[in-house]
Amino acid sequence: MNPTGPVLAATDFSPHARHAADRAARIAHAKGAPLALLHVLPGEALASLRQWLGAANAPEAQLTGDAREQLQRLATELGAARHVEVACSVTAGPPVDEILREAERLDARLIVLGARGIGFLRRLVLGTTAERLLRRTARPLLVVRQTPHERYRRVLVALDFSPWSGQALALARRIAPHAQLVLFSAFEVPFGEKLRFAGVDAATIEAYRHKARTDATLAVHRLAAAAGLKPAQWQACVVEGDASLRLVEKEQELDCDLVVLGKHGVAATVDLLLGSVTKHVLAEGSTDVAVSTAQEP
């Protein structure tokens, strides 16, 4: 991926998509990168229109022209407000295919989407379209839920110390270089309450729990040190419980405005699957979510 490539924002002109485009423009400006705006006309609907009215029908031309004008107005607004170079593209076809094709053509450094939409992005986050996009791209994805009034202030970075964790931390620092980082790790005592029924005494279970917390805390500190983070730049957040649930809780409790996770594959044969934690945060979280699609060698 080209480190000087553009930030690509896909928009259907809905309010959430406008927020996403604004956030993309802010990130592009901060990184000295151009912004690329993409609008995808629904390929199936256009094909039906051609079938009804013929290949050279006026409504299709009108729809395309209107989309270009609307996209150009958005580009002009963002270019003036965020002091960033903006390029526009209107295409037609399956949304995921077109987003991926444009990202490859531009060698985009980041793909940015709104969390909700009125057109082709309507189900992009919570439906299968988002999962297909994340399975098929090697580029990081940012899903924007909030109005971007300012740069990111506090970022919750989910760490499970898999090969994805280091890249998730690196993505957080690229998107939010001035934010306070909260390095999150959740641990669970295997078999939990079942150990009591198996005759394991409470003191032994508590020692087991203490060791799990200590190991996770040390791992967080090692990762922060390896990333070159200074003490003032980050804090540890090590909790017990289900990572999916606790991550959403801490996002709200600590007033974070961005959560960053890895895509999470556990082996080469399932590298293209989304992890359950990532799925849960995309579906249940209330703040912006960035997903790193890279892992350490």
CSV table of C-alpha atoms in Angstrom, one decimal:
chain,number,residue,atom,x,y,z
A,1,MET,CA,0.0,0.0,0.0
A,2,ASN,CA,1.3,3.4,-1.0
A,3,PRO,CA,1.9,5.5,2.1
A,4,THR,CA,1.2,8.6,0.0
A,5,GLY,CA,-2.0,7.2,-1.5
A,6,PRO,CA,-5.3,9.0,-1.1
A,7,VAL,CA,-8.0,8.5,1.6
A,8,LEU,CA,-11.0,7.0,-0.2
A,9,ALA,CA,-14.5,7.9,1.1
A,10,ALA,CA,-17.5,6.1,-0.5
A,11,THR,CA,-20.7,8.1,-0.2
A,12,ASP,CA,-24.4,7.7,-1.0
A,13,PHE,CA,-25.0,11.4,0.1
A,14,SER,CA,-26.8,10.3,3.3
A,15,PRO,CA,-26.0,12.3,6.5
A,16,HIS,CA,-23.8,9.5,7.8
A,17,ALA,CA,-21.9,9.4,4.5
A,18,ARG,CA,-21.4,13.1,4.7
A,19,HIS,CA,-19.9,12.7,8.2
A,20,ALA,CA,-17.7,10.0,6.9
A,21,ALA,CA,-16.5,12.2,4.0
A,22,ASP,CA,-15.7,15.0,6.4
A,23,ARG,CA,-13.7,12.7,8.7
A,24,ALA,CA,-11.9,11.3,5.6
A,25,ALA,CA,-11.0,14.9,4.6
A,26,ARG,CA,-9.7,15.7,8.1
A,27,ILE,CA,-7.5,12.6,8.1
A,28,ALA,CA,-6.3,13.3,4.5
A,29,HIS,CA,-5.4,16.9,5.5
A,30,ALA,CA,-3.5,15.7,8.7
A,31,LYS,CA,-1.5,13.2,6.7
A,32,GLY,CA,-0.9,15.5,3.7
A,33,ALA,CA,-2.7,13.1,1.4
A,34,PRO,CA,-5.4,13.7,-1.2
A,35,LEU,CA,-9.0,12.8,-0.7
A,36,ALA,CA,-10.9,10.6,-3.2
A,37,LEU,CA,-14.7,10.6,-3.2
A,38,LEU,CA,-16.6,7.7,-4.8
A,39,HIS,CA,-20.4,7.3,-5.5
A,40,VAL,CA,-21.6,4.0,-6.9
A,41,LEU,CA,-24.9,3.9,-8.9
A,42,PRO,CA,-26.7,0.6,-8.4
A,43,GLY,CA,-25.8,-1.6,-11.3
A,44,GLU,CA,-28.8,-3.9,-11.1
A,45,ALA,CA,-31.2,-1.0,-11.1
A,46,LEU,CA,-29.5,0.7,-14.0
A,47,ALA,CA,-29.6,-2.6,-15.9
A,48,SER,CA,-33.3,-2.9,-15.4
A,49,LEU,CA,-33.7,0.7,-16.5
A,50,ARG,CA,-31.8,-0.1,-19.8
A,51,GLN,CA,-34.0,-3.1,-20.3
A,52,TRP,CA,-37.2,-1.1,-20.0
A,53,LEU,CA,-36.1,2.1,-21.8
A,54,GLY,CA,-33.2,1.0,-24.0
A,55,ALA,CA,-29.5,1.5,-23.8
A,56,ALA,CA,-29.4,5.2,-24.5
A,57,ASN,CA,-32.2,6.3,-22.2
A,58,ALA,CA,-32.3,9.9,-20.9
A,59,PRO,CA,-33.1,9.0,-17.2
A,60,GLU,CA,-29.9,7.1,-16.8
A,61,ALA,CA,-27.9,10.0,-18.2
A,62,GLN,CA,-29.8,12.3,-15.9
A,63,LEU,CA,-29.1,10.2,-12.8
A,64,THR,CA,-25.4,10.0,-13.6
A,65,GLY,CA,-25.2,13.7,-14.3
A,66,ASP,CA,-27.0,14.5,-11.0
A,67,ALA,CA,-24.7,12.2,-9.1
A,68,ARG,CA,-21.6,13.9,-10.6
A,69,GLU,CA,-22.9,17.4,-9.8
A,70,GLN,CA,-23.8,16.4,-6.2
A,71,LEU,CA,-20.4,14.7,-5.7
A,72,GLN,CA,-18.6,17.8,-7.1
A,73,ARG,CA,-20.5,20.1,-4.7
A,74,LEU,CA,-19.4,17.9,-1.8
A,75,ALA,CA,-15.8,17.9,-3.1
A,76,THR,CA,-15.8,21.7,-3.4
A,77,GLU,CA,-17.2,22.1,0.2
A,78,LEU,CA,-14.7,19.7,1.7
A,79,GLY,CA,-11.7,21.1,-0.3
A,80,ALA,CA,-12.4,24.6,0.9
A,81,ALA,CA,-13.3,23.7,4.5
A,82,ARG,CA,-10.5,21.1,5.1
A,83,HIS,CA,-7.8,22.4,2.8
A,84,VAL,CA,-7.4,19.2,0.9
A,85,GLU,CA,-7.1,18.2,-2.7
A,86,VAL,CA,-10.2,16.2,-3.7
A,87,ALA,CA,-10.9,14.0,-6.7
A,88,CYS,CA,-14.3,12.6,-7.7
A,89,SER,CA,-15.5,9.4,-9.3
A,90,VAL,CA,-19.0,8.1,-10.2
A,91,THR,CA,-19.3,4.4,-11.2
A,92,ALA,CA,-22.0,1.8,-11.5
A,93,GLY,CA,-22.1,-1.8,-10.4
A,94,PRO,CA,-22.1,-3.9,-7.3
A,95,PRO,CA,-21.0,-1.6,-4.4
A,96,VAL,CA,-18.3,-3.8,-2.9
A,97,ASP,CA,-16.7,-4.6,-6.3
A,98,GLU,CA,-16.7,-0.9,-7.2
A,99,ILE,CA,-15.2,0.2,-3.9
A,100,LEU,CA,-12.5,-2.4,-4.1
A,101,ARG,CA,-11.8,-1.6,-7.7
A,102,GLU,CA,-11.4,2.1,-7.0
A,103,ALA,CA,-9.3,1.5,-3.9
A,104,GLU,CA,-6.9,-0.7,-6.0
A,105,ARG,CA,-6.8,1.8,-8.8
A,106,LEU,CA,-5.9,4.6,-6.5
A,107,ASP,CA,-3.8,2.5,-4.1
A,108,ALA,CA,-5.8,4.1,-1.3
A,109,ARG,CA,-4.3,4.1,2.2
A,110,LEU,CA,-7.7,4.0,3.9
A,111,ILE,CA,-11.3,3.3,3.0
A,112,VAL,CA,-13.9,5.4,4.9
A,113,LEU,CA,-17.6,4.7,5.1
A,114,GLY,CA,-20.6,6.0,7.0
A,115,ALA,CA,-22.3,3.6,9.5
A,116,ARG,CA,-25.7,4.1,7.9
A,117,GLY,CA,-27.0,5.2,4.6
A,118,ILE,CA,-30.0,5.6,2.3
A,119,GLY,CA,-28.7,3.9,-0.8
A,120,PHE,CA,-25.9,1.3,-1.5
A,121,LEU,CA,-24.3,1.8,2.0
A,122,ARG,CA,-27.5,1.1,3.9
A,123,ARG,CA,-26.5,-2.4,5.0
A,124,LEU,CA,-22.8,-2.0,4.6
A,125,VAL,CA,-21.8,-2.2,8.2
A,126,LEU,CA,-24.4,-4.5,9.8
A,127,GLY,CA,-25.1,-6.7,6.8
A,128,THR,CA,-23.1,-9.1,4.7
A,129,THR,CA,-21.8,-6.4,2.5
A,130,ALA,CA,-19.4,-5.1,5.2
A,131,GLU,CA,-18.2,-8.6,5.8
A,132,ARG,CA,-17.5,-9.2,2.2
A,133,LEU,CA,-15.6,-5.9,1.9
A,134,LEU,CA,-13.5,-6.7,4.9
A,135,ARG,CA,-12.8,-10.2,3.8
A,136,ARG,CA,-11.7,-9.1,0.3
A,137,THR,CA,-9.6,-6.0,1.0
A,138,ALA,CA,-6.1,-5.7,2.4
A,139,ARG,CA,-6.7,-2.1,3.2
A,140,PRO,CA,-7.8,-0.7,6.5
A,141,LEU,CA,-11.4,0.4,6.9
A,142,LEU,CA,-12.9,3.2,9.0
A,143,VAL,CA,-16.6,3.2,9.8
A,144,VAL,CA,-17.8,6.6,10.9
A,145,ARG,CA,-20.8,6.9,13.3
A,146,GLN,CA,-20.2,10.3,14.8
A,147,THR,CA,-20.2,13.9,13.5
A,148,PRO,CA,-16.5,14.8,13.3
A,149,HIS,CA,-16.4,18.1,15.3
A,150,GLU,CA,-12.7,17.7,16.1
A,151,ARG,CA,-9.8,15.3,15.7
A,152,TYR,CA,-9.9,12.0,17.6
A,153,ARG,CA,-9.1,12.6,21.3
A,154,ARG,CA,-9.1,9.1,22.9
A,155,VAL,CA,-8.7,5.9,21.0
A,156,LEU,CA,-9.5,2.4,22.4
A,157,VAL,CA,-7.2,-0.1,20.8
A,158,ALA,CA,-8.2,-3.8,21.2
A,159,LEU,CA,-5.3,-6.1,21.7
A,160,ASP,CA,-5.3,-9.9,21.9
A,161,PHE,CA,-1.6,-10.3,21.2
A,162,SER,CA,-2.3,-12.1,17.9
A,163,PRO,CA,-0.3,-11.2,14.8
A,164,TRP,CA,-3.1,-8.5,14.2
A,165,SER,CA,-2.4,-6.5,17.3
A,166,GLY,CA,0.7,-4.7,16.3
A,167,GLN,CA,-0.8,-3.5,13.1
A,168,ALA,CA,-4.0,-2.4,14.9
A,169,LEU,CA,-1.9,-0.2,17.1
A,170,ALA,CA,0.0,1.2,14.1
A,171,LEU,CA,-3.3,2.0,12.4
A,172,ALA,CA,-4.6,3.8,15.5
A,173,ARG,CA,-1.4,6.0,15.5
A,174,ARG,CA,-1.8,6.8,11.8
A,175,ILE,CA,-5.5,7.8,12.0
A,176,ALA,CA,-5.2,9.6,15.4
A,177,PRO,CA,-1.6,10.6,15.9
A,178,HIS,CA,-2.4,13.1,18.7
A,179,ALA,CA,-4.9,11.0,20.6
A,180,GLN,CA,-4.6,9.4,24.0
A,181,LEU,CA,-4.4,5.7,23.4
A,182,VAL,CA,-6.2,3.2,25.7
A,183,LEU,CA,-4.6,-0.2,25.2
A,184,PHE,CA,-7.4,-2.7,26.0
A,185,SER,CA,-7.0,-6.4,26.7
A,186,ALA,CA,-9.6,-8.8,28.1
A,187,PHE,CA,-8.8,-12.1,29.9
A,188,GLU,CA,-10.9,-15.0,31.1
A,189,VAL,CA,-10.1,-17.8,33.4
A,190,PRO,CA,-10.7,-21.0,31.4
A,191,PHE,CA,-13.7,-22.9,32.6
A,192,GLY,CA,-14.4,-20.3,35.2
A,193,GLU,CA,-17.1,-21.5,37.6
A,194,LYS,CA,-16.7,-25.1,36.5
A,195,LEU,CA,-13.4,-25.3,38.3
A,196,ARG,CA,-15.2,-24.9,41.6
A,197,PHE,CA,-17.5,-27.8,40.8
A,198,ALA,CA,-14.4,-29.8,39.8
A,199,GLY,CA,-13.1,-29.4,43.3
A,200,VAL,CA,-10.5,-26.6,42.7
A,201,ASP,CA,-10.4,-24.4,45.8
A,202,ALA,CA,-11.1,-20.7,45.7
A,203,ALA,CA,-7.6,-19.6,46.5
A,204,THR,CA,-6.2,-21.6,43.6
A,205,ILE,CA,-8.8,-20.1,41.2
A,206,GLU,CA,-8.0,-16.6,42.5
A,207,ALA,CA,-4.2,-17.2,41.9
A,208,TYR,CA,-5.0,-18.4,38.4
A,209,ARG,CA,-7.0,-15.2,37.8
A,210,HIS,CA,-4.3,-13.0,39.2
A,211,LYS,CA,-1.7,-14.6,36.9
A,212,ALA,CA,-3.9,-14.2,33.9
A,213,ARG,CA,-4.3,-10.5,34.7
A,214,THR,CA,-0.6,-10.0,35.3
A,215,ASP,CA,0.3,-11.8,32.1
A,216,ALA,CA,-2.1,-9.7,30.1
A,217,THR,CA,-0.8,-6.4,31.7
A,218,LEU,CA,2.8,-7.3,31.0
A,219,ALA,CA,1.9,-8.1,27.4
A,220,VAL,CA,0.3,-4.7,27.0
A,221,HIS,CA,3.3,-3.0,28.3
A,222,ARG,CA,5.6,-5.0,26.1
A,223,LEU,CA,3.6,-4.1,23.0
A,224,ALA,CA,3.6,-0.4,24.0
A,225,ALA,CA,7.3,-0.4,24.5
A,226,ALA,CA,7.8,-2.2,21.1
A,227,ALA,CA,5.7,0.5,19.4
A,228,GLY,CA,7.9,3.3,21.0
A,229,LEU,CA,5.0,4.8,22.9
A,230,LYS,CA,5.9,7.3,25.7
A,231,PRO,CA,4.1,6.9,29.1
A,232,ALA,CA,2.1,10.1,28.5
A,233,GLN,CA,0.7,8.8,25.2
A,234,TRP,CA,-1.2,5.7,26.5
A,235,GLN,CA,-2.8,3.9,29.4
A,236,ALA,CA,-3.5,0.2,30.0
A,237,CYS,CA,-7.0,-1.2,30.4
A,238,VAL,CA,-6.9,-4.8,31.4
A,239,VAL,CA,-10.3,-6.3,32.3
A,240,GLU,CA,-11.8,-9.8,33.0
A,241,GLY,CA,-14.7,-11.0,30.9
A,242,ASP,CA,-15.9,-11.5,27.4
A,243,ALA,CA,-13.9,-9.2,25.1
A,244,SER,CA,-16.8,-8.3,22.8
A,245,LEU,CA,-19.0,-7.1,25.7
A,246,ARG,CA,-16.3,-5.4,27.8
A,247,LEU,CA,-14.9,-3.6,24.8
A,248,VAL,CA,-18.2,-1.9,24.1
A,249,GLU,CA,-18.7,-1.1,27.8
A,250,LYS,CA,-15.2,0.5,28.0
A,251,GLU,CA,-15.7,2.4,24.8
A,252,GLN,CA,-18.6,4.3,26.5
A,253,GLU,CA,-17.2,4.3,30.0
A,254,LEU,CA,-13.9,5.9,29.0
A,255,ASP,CA,-15.6,8.3,26.5
A,256,CYS,CA,-13.5,7.0,23.5
A,257,ASP,CA,-14.3,8.5,20.1
A,258,LEU,CA,-12.6,5.7,18.1
A,259,VAL,CA,-12.2,1.9,18.5
A,260,VAL,CA,-9.4,0.2,16.5
A,261,LEU,CA,-9.3,-3.6,16.1
A,262,GLY,CA,-7.6,-6.2,13.9
A,263,LYS,CA,-9.6,-8.3,11.4
A,264,HIS,CA,-8.6,-11.4,13.3
A,265,GLY,CA,-7.9,-14.7,11.5
A,266,VAL,CA,-6.5,-17.5,13.6
A,267,ALA,CA,-4.8,-19.4,10.8
A,268,ALA,CA,-3.9,-19.2,7.1
A,269,THR,CA,-7.0,-21.1,6.1
A,270,VAL,CA,-9.3,-18.6,7.8
A,271,ASP,CA,-7.4,-15.3,7.4
A,272,LEU,CA,-10.3,-13.9,5.5
A,273,LEU,CA,-12.9,-14.4,8.2
A,274,LEU,CA,-13.9,-11.6,10.6
A,275,GLY,CA,-13.3,-12.2,14.3
A,276,SER,CA,-16.4,-12.3,16.5
A,277,VAL,CA,-15.1,-9.3,18.5
A,278,THR,CA,-14.8,-7.2,15.4
A,279,LYS,CA,-18.3,-8.2,14.3
A,280,HIS,CA,-19.8,-7.4,17.7
A,281,VAL,CA,-18.2,-4.0,17.9
A,282,LEU,CA,-19.3,-3.1,14.4
A,283,ALA,CA,-22.8,-4.1,15.3
A,284,GLU,CA,-23.2,-2.9,18.9
A,285,GLY,CA,-20.7,-0.1,19.4
A,286,SER,CA,-21.7,3.6,19.4
A,287,THR,CA,-18.5,5.3,18.2
A,288,ASP,CA,-16.3,5.2,15.1
A,289,VAL,CA,-14.6,1.9,14.4
A,290,ALA,CA,-11.4,1.3,12.4
A,291,VAL,CA,-10.4,-2.2,11.3
A,292,SER,CA,-6.9,-3.1,10.5
A,293,THR,CA,-6.6,-5.8,7.8
A,294,ALA,CA,-2.9,-6.4,8.1
A,295,GLN,CA,-1.0,-8.7,10.4
A,296,GLU,CA,2.7,-9.1,11.5
A,297,PRO,CA,4.7,-11.5,9.5
